PDB file of C-alpha atoms in Angstrom:
ATOM      1  CA  MET A   3      16.305  25.198   4.410  1.00  0.00           C
ATOM      2  CA  THR A   4      14.574  23.431   7.503  1.00  0.00           C
ATOM      3  CA  THR A   5      12.864  19.590   7.061  1.00  0.00           C
ATOM      4  CA  LYS A   6       9.564  20.160   6.927  1.00  0.00           C
ATOM      5  CA  LEU A   7       8.057  17.427   8.511  1.00  0.00           C
ATOM      6  CA  GLU A   8       4.171  15.705  10.145  1.00  0.00           C
ATOM      7  CA  PRO A   9       2.573  14.870  12.792  1.00  0.00           C
ATOM      8  CA  GLN A  10       2.998  11.239  12.001  1.00  0.00           C
ATOM      9  CA  TRP A  11       6.482  10.877  10.196  1.00  0.00           C
ATOM     10  CA  ILE A  12       7.147  12.803  14.641  1.00  0.00           C
ATOM     11  CA  VAL A  13       5.752  10.001  15.719  1.00  0.00           C
ATOM     12  CA  GLY A  14       7.049   7.029  14.244  1.00  0.00           C
ATOM     13  CA  PHE A  15      10.828   8.942  14.164  1.00  0.00           C
ATOM     14  CA  VAL A  16      10.200   9.028  18.087  1.00  0.00           C
ATOM     15  CA  ASP A  17       8.164   5.807  18.040  1.00  0.00           C
ATOM     16  CA  GLY A  18      11.936   4.098  16.214  1.00  0.00           C
ATOM     17  CA  GLU A  19      14.481   7.466  17.935  1.00  0.00           C
ATOM     18  CA  GLY A  20      12.455   8.811  20.547  1.00  0.00           C
ATOM     19  CA  SER A  21      13.192   8.720  24.266  1.00  0.00           C
ATOM     20  CA  PHE A  22      11.519   9.799  27.061  1.00  0.00           C
ATOM     21  CA  HIS A  23      14.142   9.691  30.435  1.00  0.00           C
ATOM     22  CA  ILE A  24      13.333  10.519  33.924  1.00  0.00           C
ATOM     23  CA  GLY A  25      16.849  11.744  35.041  1.00  0.00           C
ATOM     24  CA  ILE A  26      18.046  11.487  39.028  1.00  0.00           C
ATOM     25  CA  THR A  27      21.109  13.713  39.439  1.00  0.00           C
ATOM     26  CA  PRO A  28      22.284  14.895  43.372  1.00  0.00           C
ATOM     27  CA  ASN A  29      21.738  18.467  43.783  1.00  0.00           C
ATOM     28  CA  ARG A  30      24.257  20.119  45.529  1.00  0.00           C
ATOM     29  CA  GLU A  31      21.816  23.540  46.773  1.00  0.00           C
ATOM     30  CA  LEU A  32      19.445  20.997  48.183  1.00  0.00           C
ATOM     31  CA  LYS A  33      21.618  18.369  49.632  1.00  0.00           C
ATOM     32  CA  LYS A  34      19.980  15.505  50.510  1.00  0.00           C
ATOM     33  CA  VAL A  35      17.282  16.445  48.482  1.00  0.00           C
ATOM     34  CA  GLN A  36      17.561  14.836  44.438  1.00  0.00           C
ATOM     35  CA  GLN A  37      17.367  16.966  40.995  1.00  0.00           C
ATOM     36  CA  ILE A  38      14.393  14.679  39.340  1.00  0.00           C
ATOM     37  CA  LEU A  39      14.716  16.000  35.455  1.00  0.00           C
ATOM     38  CA  PRO A  40      12.740  15.007  32.584  1.00  0.00           C
ATOM     39  CA  GLU A  41      13.481  15.157  29.184  1.00  0.00           C
ATOM     40  CA  PHE A  42      12.367  13.709  26.094  1.00  0.00           C
ATOM     41  CA  THR A  43      15.412  13.222  23.944  1.00  0.00           C
ATOM     42  CA  VAL A  44      16.042  11.783  19.948  1.00  0.00           C
ATOM     43  CA  VAL A  45      19.201  11.253  19.165  1.00  0.00           C
ATOM     44  CA  GLN A  46      20.973  11.373  15.455  1.00  0.00           C
ATOM     45  CA  HIS A  47      24.066  10.835  13.459  1.00  0.00           C
ATOM     46  CA  GLN A  48      25.498  14.096  12.634  1.00  0.00           C
ATOM     47  CA  SER A  49      25.645  13.095   9.397  1.00  0.00           C
ATOM     48  CA  ASP A  50      21.354  13.355   9.846  1.00  0.00           C
ATOM     49  CA  ILE A  51      21.767  16.523  12.132  1.00  0.00           C
ATOM     50  CA  GLN A  52      18.930  18.562  10.036  1.00  0.00           C
ATOM     51  CA  ILE A  53      15.966  16.468  11.326  1.00  0.00           C
ATOM     52  CA  LEU A  54      17.132  17.315  14.195  1.00  0.00           C
ATOM     53  CA  TYR A  55      17.024  21.129  14.449  1.00  0.00           C
ATOM     54  CA  ALA A  56      13.677  20.068  11.699  1.00  0.00           C
ATOM     55  CA  LEU A  57      12.256  18.769  15.368  1.00  0.00           C
ATOM     56  CA  LYS A  58      12.949  21.204  17.340  1.00  0.00           C
ATOM     57  CA  ALA A  59      11.533  24.131  14.856  1.00  0.00           C
ATOM     58  CA  TYR A  60       8.251  21.637  14.690  1.00  0.00           C
ATOM     59  CA  PHE A  61       7.764  21.701  18.546  1.00  0.00           C
ATOM     60  CA  GLN A  62       9.550  25.519  18.573  1.00  0.00           C
ATOM     61  CA  CYS A  63      11.078  24.559  21.543  1.00  0.00           C
ATOM     62  CA  GLY A  64      14.232  22.433  23.485  1.00  0.00           C
ATOM     63  CA  VAL A  65      18.169  22.673  22.580  1.00  0.00           C
ATOM     64  CA  VAL A  66      19.785  20.239  19.418  1.00  0.00           C
ATOM     65  CA  ARG A  67      23.601  19.365  21.104  1.00  0.00           C
ATOM     66  CA  ARG A  68      26.335  17.751  21.661  1.00  0.00           C
ATOM     67  CA  ASP A  69      25.385  13.554  22.967  1.00  0.00           C
ATOM     68  CA  ASN A  70      28.582  11.671  22.444  1.00  0.00           C
ATOM     69  CA  GLY A  71      31.799  11.168  20.043  1.00  0.00           C
ATOM     70  CA  ASN A  72      30.267  11.760  16.594  1.00  0.00           C
ATOM     71  CA  ARG A  73      25.790  11.270  17.688  1.00  0.00           C
ATOM     72  CA  MET A  74      24.262  14.747  18.589  1.00  0.00           C
ATOM     73  CA  CYS A  75      21.008  15.002  20.067  1.00  0.00           C
ATOM     74  CA  TYR A  76      17.323  17.219  20.091  1.00  0.00           C
ATOM     75  CA  ARG A  77      16.800  17.501  23.898  1.00  0.00           C
ATOM     76  CA  VAL A  78      13.838  19.141  25.550  1.00  0.00           C
ATOM     77  CA  ARG A  79      14.115  19.814  29.122  1.00  0.00           C
ATOM     78  CA  GLY A  80      12.257  22.662  30.188  1.00  0.00           C
ATOM     79  CA  ARG A  81       8.500  21.590  32.243  1.00  0.00           C
ATOM     80  CA  GLY A  82       6.656  24.498  30.880  1.00  0.00           C
ATOM     81  CA  HIS A  83       7.582  23.309  27.168  1.00  0.00           C
ATOM     82  CA  LEU A  84       7.825  19.579  28.868  1.00  0.00           C
ATOM     83  CA  ARG A  85       4.073  20.167  29.448  1.00  0.00           C
ATOM     84  CA  ASP A  86       2.514  22.641  27.406  1.00  0.00           C
ATOM     85  CA  ILE A  87       3.902  21.247  23.777  1.00  0.00           C
ATOM     86  CA  ILE A  88       5.279  17.421  24.071  1.00  0.00           C
ATOM     87  CA  LEU A  89       3.132  16.175  26.405  1.00  0.00           C
ATOM     88  CA  PRO A  90      -0.225  17.722  24.400  1.00  0.00           C
ATOM     89  CA  PHE A  91       1.685  16.398  21.061  1.00  0.00           C
ATOM     90  CA  PHE A  92       1.985  12.987  21.949  1.00  0.00           C
ATOM     91  CA  GLU A  93      -2.156  12.732  24.178  1.00  0.00           C
ATOM     92  CA  LYS A  94      -3.077  13.590  20.707  1.00  0.00           C
ATOM     93  CA  HIS A  95      -0.773  11.399  18.179  1.00  0.00           C
ATOM     94  CA  LYS A  96      -0.660   8.485  20.066  1.00  0.00           C
ATOM     95  CA  LEU A  97       3.067   6.839  19.464  1.00  0.00           C
ATOM     96  CA  LYS A  98       2.209   2.882  18.285  1.00  0.00           C
ATOM     97  CA  THR A  99       4.913   0.234  20.103  1.00  0.00           C
ATOM     98  CA  LYS A 100       5.725   0.237  24.282  1.00  0.00           C
ATOM     99  CA  LYS A 101       7.239   3.605  24.112  1.00  0.00           C
ATOM    100  CA  ARG A 102       3.652   5.062  24.552  1.00  0.00           C
ATOM    101  CA  ILE A 103       3.284   3.457  28.093  1.00  0.00           C
ATOM    102  CA  GLN A 104       7.246   4.625  28.692  1.00  0.00           C
ATOM    103  CA  PHE A 105       5.795   7.914  27.690  1.00  0.00           C
ATOM    104  CA  GLU A 106       2.889   8.287  29.658  1.00  0.00           C
ATOM    105  CA  LYS A 107       4.757   7.114  32.857  1.00  0.00           C
ATOM    106  CA  PHE A 108       7.120   9.929  32.249  1.00  0.00           C
ATOM    107  CA  ARG A 109       3.444  12.292  31.263  1.00  0.00           C
ATOM    108  CA  ASP A 110       3.016  11.042  35.193  1.00  0.00           C
ATOM    109  CA  VAL A 111       5.996  12.639  36.518  1.00  0.00           C
ATOM    110  CA  VAL A 112       5.902  16.108  35.052  1.00  0.00           C
ATOM    111  CA  LEU A 113       1.761  16.585  36.263  1.00  0.00           C
ATOM    112  CA  LEU A 114       3.075  16.085  39.495  1.00  0.00           C
ATOM    113  CA  MET A 115       5.783  17.856  39.100  1.00  0.00           C
ATOM    114  CA  CYS A 116       3.904  20.257  37.603  1.00  0.00           C
ATOM    115  CA  LYS A 117       1.679  20.106  40.524  1.00  0.00           C
ATOM    116  CA  ASP A 118       4.933  19.958  42.838  1.00  0.00           C
ATOM    117  CA  GLN A 119       4.836  17.570  43.922  1.00  0.00           C
ATOM    118  CA  HIS A 120       8.519  16.668  44.063  1.00  0.00           C
ATOM    119  CA  LEU A 121       9.105  18.941  46.718  1.00  0.00           C
ATOM    120  CA  LEU A 122       7.493  17.525  49.134  1.00  0.00           C
ATOM    121  CA  PRO A 123       8.141  14.092  50.440  1.00  0.00           C
ATOM    122  CA  GLU A 124       4.888  11.673  49.574  1.00  0.00           C
ATOM    123  CA  GLY A 125       5.848  12.676  45.929  1.00  0.00           C
ATOM    124  CA  VAL A 126       8.894  11.716  44.792  1.00  0.00           C
ATOM    125  CA  GLU A 127       8.134   8.694  46.946  1.00  0.00           C
ATOM    126  CA  LYS A 128       5.665   8.220  44.266  1.00  0.00           C
ATOM    127  CA  ILE A 129       7.913   9.737  41.246  1.00  0.00           C
ATOM    128  CA  GLU A 130      10.443   6.812  42.405  1.00  0.00           C
ATOM    129  CA  LYS A 131       7.885   4.545  42.086  1.00  0.00           C
ATOM    130  CA  ILE A 132       6.923   5.335  39.024  1.00  0.00           C
ATOM    131  CA  ARG A 133      10.622   5.256  37.927  1.00  0.00           C
ATOM    132  CA  LEU A 134      11.521   2.398  38.517  1.00  0.00           C
ATOM    133  CA  SER A 135       8.066   0.652  36.839  1.00  0.00           C
ATOM    134  CA  LEU A 136      10.730   2.631  33.911  1.00  0.00           C
ATOM    135  CA  SER A 137      12.871   1.376  34.677  1.00  0.00           C
ATOM    136  CA  ASN A 138      11.905  -2.066  35.033  1.00  0.00           C
ATOM    137  CA  LEU A 139       9.974  -1.569  31.963  1.00  0.00           C
ATOM    138  CA  LEU A 140      13.348  -0.288  29.895  1.00  0.00           C
ATOM    139  CA  ARG A 141      14.827  -3.008  31.216  1.00  0.00           C
ATOM    140  CA  ARG A 142      12.043  -6.131  29.972  1.00  0.00           C
ATOM    141  CA  THR A 143      12.257  -4.343  26.948  1.00  0.00           C
ATOM    142  CA  PRO A 144      15.660  -3.267  25.669  1.00  0.00           C
ATOM    143  CA  GLU A 145      16.133  -0.992  22.298  1.00  0.00           C
ATOM    144  CA  GLY A 146      20.482  -1.307  20.871  1.00  0.00           C
TER     145      GLY A 146
ATOM    146  CA  MET B 148      -7.209  -7.093  15.693  1.00  0.00           C
ATOM    147  CA  THR B 149      -4.090  -5.823  13.957  1.00  0.00           C
ATOM    148  CA  THR B 150      -2.009  -1.823  14.827  1.00  0.00           C
ATOM    149  CA  LYS B 151      -3.426   1.345  11.345  1.00  0.00           C
ATOM    150  CA  LEU B 152       0.053   2.380  10.579  1.00  0.00           C
ATOM    151  CA  GLU B 153      -0.059   5.751   8.432  1.00  0.00           C
ATOM    152  CA  PRO B 154       2.213   6.573   4.929  1.00  0.00           C
ATOM    153  CA  GLN B 155       3.530   9.053   7.277  1.00  0.00           C
ATOM    154  CA  TRP B 156       4.434   6.664  11.272  1.00  0.00           C
ATOM    155  CA  ILE B 157       5.993   4.340   7.941  1.00  0.00           C
ATOM    156  CA  VAL B 158       8.277   6.448   6.788  1.00  0.00           C
ATOM    157  CA  GLY B 159       9.149   7.546   9.900  1.00  0.00           C
ATOM    158  CA  PHE B 160       9.299   4.923  11.438  1.00  0.00           C
ATOM    159  CA  VAL B 161      11.158   3.325   8.789  1.00  0.00           C
ATOM    160  CA  ASP B 162      13.576   6.189   8.928  1.00  0.00           C
ATOM    161  CA  GLY B 163      15.248   5.657  12.763  1.00  0.00           C
ATOM    162  CA  GLU B 164      14.639   1.394  12.311  1.00  0.00           C
ATOM    163  CA  GLY B 165      14.045   0.396   9.042  1.00  0.00           C
ATOM    164  CA  SER B 166      16.788  -0.809   6.340  1.00  0.00           C
ATOM    165  CA  PHE B 167      17.058  -1.313   2.805  1.00  0.00           C
ATOM    166  CA  HIS B 168      20.433  -4.660   2.463  1.00  0.00           C
ATOM    167  CA  ILE B 169      22.182  -5.832  -1.299  1.00  0.00           C
ATOM    168  CA  GLY B 170      23.046  -9.039   0.617  1.00  0.00           C
ATOM    169  CA  ILE B 171      25.538 -11.025  -1.523  1.00  0.00           C
ATOM    170  CA  THR B 172      25.529 -14.963  -0.815  1.00  0.00           C
ATOM    171  CA  PRO B 173      27.287 -17.695  -2.314  1.00  0.00           C
ATOM    172  CA  ASN B 174      24.997 -19.354  -4.729  1.00  0.00           C
ATOM    173  CA  ARG B 175      25.827 -23.493  -4.700  1.00  0.00           C
ATOM    174  CA  GLU B 176      23.919 -24.391  -7.768  1.00  0.00           C
ATOM    175  CA  LEU B 177      25.399 -21.370  -9.591  1.00  0.00           C
ATOM    176  CA  LYS B 178      28.565 -22.053  -7.757  1.00  0.00           C
ATOM    177  CA  LYS B 179      31.326 -19.258  -8.944  1.00  0.00           C
ATOM    178  CA  VAL B 180      28.540 -16.150  -9.524  1.00  0.00           C
ATOM    179  CA  GLN B 181      27.376 -15.516  -7.175  1.00  0.00           C
ATOM    180  CA  GLN B 182      23.433 -14.940  -5.486  1.00  0.00           C
ATOM    181  CA  ILE B 183      22.372 -10.838  -5.230  1.00  0.00           C
ATOM    182  CA  LEU B 184      19.643 -10.972  -2.277  1.00  0.00           C
ATOM    183  CA  PRO B 185      18.342  -7.745  -2.228  1.00  0.00           C
ATOM    184  CA  GLU B 186      15.369  -6.621   1.350  1.00  0.00           C
ATOM    185  CA  PHE B 187      14.154  -4.434   2.557  1.00  0.00           C
ATOM    186  CA  THR B 188      13.776  -4.880   7.269  1.00  0.00           C
ATOM    187  CA  VAL B 189      12.707  -3.505  10.116  1.00  0.00           C
ATOM    188  CA  VAL B 190      13.867  -5.382  13.395  1.00  0.00           C
ATOM    189  CA  GLN B 191      11.944  -4.609  16.498  1.00  0.00           C
ATOM    190  CA  HIS B 192      12.185  -6.297  19.730  1.00  0.00           C
ATOM    191  CA  GLN B 193       9.765  -8.753  20.562  1.00  0.00           C
ATOM    192  CA  SER B 194       7.951  -7.637  22.640  1.00  0.00           C
ATOM    193  CA  ASP B 195       6.667  -4.787  20.212  1.00  0.00           C
ATOM    194  CA  ILE B 196       5.994  -8.296  17.202  1.00  0.00           C
ATOM    195  CA  GLN B 197       2.607  -6.210  16.528  1.00  0.00           C
ATOM    196  CA  ILE B 198       4.165  -3.631  15.046  1.00  0.00           C
ATOM    197  CA  LEU B 199       6.269  -6.524  12.576  1.00  0.00           C
ATOM    198  CA  TYR B 200       2.427  -7.096  11.171  1.00  0.00           C
ATOM    199  CA  ALA B 201       0.593  -4.207  11.531  1.00  0.00           C
ATOM    200  CA  LEU B 202       3.862  -3.365   8.397  1.00  0.00           C
ATOM    201  CA  LYS B 203       2.780  -6.513   7.060  1.00  0.00           C
ATOM    202  CA  ALA B 204      -1.117  -5.765   7.098  1.00  0.00           C
ATOM    203  CA  TYR B 205       0.188  -2.676   5.470  1.00  0.00           C
ATOM    204  CA  PHE B 206       2.171  -3.350   2.665  1.00  0.00           C
ATOM    205  CA  GLN B 207       0.080  -6.798   2.086  1.00  0.00           C
ATOM    206  CA  CYS B 208       3.724  -8.718   1.302  1.00  0.00           C
ATOM    207  CA  GLY B 209       6.665  -9.674   3.138  1.00  0.00           C
ATOM    208  CA  VAL B 210       7.761 -12.595   6.827  1.00  0.00           C
ATOM    209  CA  VAL B 211       8.135 -11.659  10.112  1.00  0.00           C
ATOM    210  CA  ARG B 212      10.398 -14.142  10.826  1.00  0.00           C
ATOM    211  CA  ARG B 213      12.787 -14.057  14.561  1.00  0.00           C
ATOM    212  CA  ASP B 214      16.280 -11.862  14.136  1.00  0.00           C
ATOM    213  CA  ASN B 215      18.528 -12.718  16.833  1.00  0.00           C
ATOM    214  CA  GLY B 216      18.012 -13.805  20.309  1.00  0.00           C
ATOM    215  CA  ASN B 217      14.487 -11.856  21.674  1.00  0.00           C
ATOM    216  CA  ARG B 218      14.675  -9.531  18.507  1.00  0.00           C
ATOM    217  CA  MET B 219      11.976  -9.992  16.081  1.00  0.00           C
ATOM    218  CA  CYS B 220      11.793  -9.249  12.437  1.00  0.00           C
ATOM    219  CA  TYR B 221       9.976  -7.798   9.372  1.00  0.00           C
ATOM    220  CA  ARG B 222      10.904  -8.973   5.848  1.00  0.00           C
ATOM    221  CA  VAL B 223      11.011  -7.529   1.925  1.00  0.00           C
ATOM    222  CA  ARG B 224      12.527 -10.574  -0.725  1.00  0.00           C
ATOM    223  CA  GLY B 225      10.458 -11.163  -3.839  1.00  0.00           C
ATOM    224  CA  ARG B 226      11.823  -9.066  -6.466  1.00  0.00           C
ATOM    225  CA  GLY B 227       7.952  -8.423  -7.746  1.00  0.00           C
ATOM    226  CA  HIS B 228       7.082  -7.350  -4.746  1.00  0.00           C
ATOM    227  CA  LEU B 229      10.833  -5.474  -4.001  1.00  0.00           C
ATOM    228  CA  ARG B 230       9.620  -3.185  -7.307  1.00  0.00           C
ATOM    229  CA  ASP B 231       5.484  -3.457  -6.966  1.00  0.00           C
ATOM    230  CA  ILE B 232       4.856  -2.398  -2.891  1.00  0.00           C
ATOM    231  CA  ILE B 233       8.211  -1.138  -1.245  1.00  0.00           C
ATOM    232  CA  LEU B 234       9.806   1.214  -4.237  1.00  0.00           C
ATOM    233  CA  PRO B 235       6.835   2.987  -5.235  1.00  0.00           C
ATOM    234  CA  PHE B 236       5.869   3.295  -1.582  1.00  0.00           C
ATOM    235  CA  PHE B 237       8.935   4.515  -0.458  1.00  0.00           C
ATOM    236  CA  GLU B 238       9.639   6.955  -4.118  1.00  0.00           C
ATOM    237  CA  LYS B 239       5.968   8.829  -2.502  1.00  0.00           C
ATOM    238  CA  HIS B 240       6.532   8.829   0.951  1.00  0.00           C
ATOM    239  CA  LYS B 241       9.537  10.279   0.627  1.00  0.00           C
ATOM    240  CA  LEU B 242      12.491   9.238   3.340  1.00  0.00           C
ATOM    241  CA  LYS B 243      14.338  12.408   5.603  1.00  0.00           C
ATOM    242  CA  THR B 244      16.693  10.741   6.111  1.00  0.00           C
ATOM    243  CA  LYS B 245      19.713  10.410   4.625  1.00  0.00           C
ATOM    244  CA  LYS B 246      19.178   6.594   5.159  1.00  0.00           C
ATOM    245  CA  ARG B 247      16.454   8.318   1.579  1.00  0.00           C
ATOM    246  CA  ILE B 248      19.948   7.379  -0.044  1.00  0.00           C
ATOM    247  CA  GLN B 249      20.045   4.168   1.137  1.00  0.00           C
ATOM    248  CA  PHE B 250      16.933   3.480  -0.598  1.00  0.00           C
ATOM    249  CA  GLU B 251      17.988   5.290  -3.702  1.00  0.00           C
ATOM    250  CA  LYS B 252      20.660   2.999  -4.288  1.00  0.00           C
ATOM    251  CA  PHE B 253      18.959   0.160  -3.356  1.00  0.00           C
ATOM    252  CA  ARG B 254      16.253   1.162  -5.889  1.00  0.00           C
ATOM    253  CA  ASP B 255      18.586   0.960  -8.676  1.00  0.00           C
ATOM    254  CA  VAL B 256      19.825  -2.239  -7.531  1.00  0.00           C
ATOM    255  CA  VAL B 257      16.319  -4.291  -7.741  1.00  0.00           C
ATOM    256  CA  LEU B 258      15.373  -2.403 -11.137  1.00  0.00           C
ATOM    257  CA  LEU B 259      18.654  -3.312 -12.128  1.00  0.00           C
ATOM    258  CA  MET B 260      17.669  -6.948 -11.812  1.00  0.00           C
ATOM    259  CA  CYS B 261      14.057  -7.030 -13.140  1.00  0.00           C
ATOM    260  CA  LYS B 262      15.664  -6.668 -16.075  1.00  0.00           C
ATOM    261  CA  ASP B 263      17.561  -9.492 -15.833  1.00  0.00           C
ATOM    262  CA  GLN B 264      21.015  -7.360 -14.837  1.00  0.00           C
ATOM    263  CA  HIS B 265      22.546  -8.875 -12.064  1.00  0.00           C
ATOM    264  CA  LEU B 266      22.776 -11.963 -14.828  1.00  0.00           C
ATOM    265  CA  LEU B 267      24.862 -10.782 -16.905  1.00  0.00           C
ATOM    266  CA  PRO B 268      28.605  -9.863 -15.937  1.00  0.00           C
ATOM    267  CA  GLU B 269      28.110  -5.415 -16.450  1.00  0.00           C
ATOM    268  CA  GLY B 270      25.703  -6.170 -14.549  1.00  0.00           C
ATOM    269  CA  VAL B 271      26.896  -8.020 -11.388  1.00  0.00           C
ATOM    270  CA  GLU B 272      29.999  -4.754 -12.157  1.00  0.00           C
ATOM    271  CA  LYS B 273      27.472  -1.972 -11.613  1.00  0.00           C
ATOM    272  CA  ILE B 274      25.365  -3.938  -9.491  1.00  0.00           C
ATOM    273  CA  GLU B 275      29.462  -3.785  -6.883  1.00  0.00           C
ATOM    274  CA  LYS B 276      30.179  -0.326  -7.759  1.00  0.00           C
ATOM    275  CA  ILE B 277      26.609   0.354  -6.161  1.00  0.00           C
ATOM    276  CA  ARG B 278      26.214  -2.476  -3.043  1.00  0.00           C
ATOM    277  CA  LEU B 279      30.396  -0.896  -2.629  1.00  0.00           C
ATOM    278  CA  SER B 280      28.870   3.231  -2.484  1.00  0.00           C
ATOM    279  CA  LEU B 281      26.442   1.558  -0.075  1.00  0.00           C
ATOM    280  CA  SER B 282      28.563   0.225   2.528  1.00  0.00           C
ATOM    281  CA  ASN B 283      30.771   2.995   2.191  1.00  0.00           C
ATOM    282  CA  LEU B 284      28.352   5.081   3.024  1.00  0.00           C
ATOM    283  CA  LEU B 285      26.642   2.901   5.872  1.00  0.00           C
ATOM    284  CA  ARG B 286      30.599   2.855   6.989  1.00  0.00           C
ATOM    285  CA  ARG B 287      30.413   7.150   7.100  1.00  0.00           C
ATOM    286  CA  THR B 288      26.851   6.623   9.088  1.00  0.00           C
ATOM    287  CA  PRO B 289      27.012   4.730  11.068  1.00  0.00           C
ATOM    288  CA  GLU B 290      23.723   3.905  12.976  1.00  0.00           C
ATOM    289  CA  GLY B 291      24.400   2.137  16.057  1.00  0.00           C
TER     290      GLY B 291
END
């Protein structure tokens, strides 16, 4: 049986354990152009894997995968799922910690990508600026 | 202005970031007898100190103190506050991760102490057993 979650529980848990990350990986096909990879993740020890499946059941998208060692990860990468499910959820149910700023920058990148801005040099530049400000933010407020 | 918190947000956040700890310190006055110190804590980077004050405002007990370096801590140690405020809250609003087992062991110790069982050898033995099972639990499911 899947644990039933309430929106405010999810917000509290993500305020603690969630991450809105904008990855950049070299794209072999496009050669020099980088691939921008926004992802929403929640990592937990494998003993709490049922919580990750509960999140997957709640959002009806994403996957549960091994993260590292005995840590598991709930992850949403699909751009449509981020735009239509994850962003509206956290727009409606506001995060209460500084993670909200992280979310807002993440949202801006996803929305730019939904307008295919990441395929244009000026769009890539905008995204890079946001990524940089996000990295600076994370450096100022380490979570560890 | 203090951030307003909802019970389910608190449960989610504590499922992620909270800790129910049973400390043991040597008691100088009582010499050989150890002092048992149950405490409920939530640690955050100082940039999110407003969340710790929001928890304090919600529970109307506990203190906000520096934990370590740039990390701050919301902490409840008062036995009456634990018994009358913290325990009933998490009895009503159940934790959803394995932290619930941690909470239940913590609750058992606090209730034993409220019956002054920690002043009797058999009570101390009971508490020690619970503490040990809690330590084993935390070793099996490291949060780091």
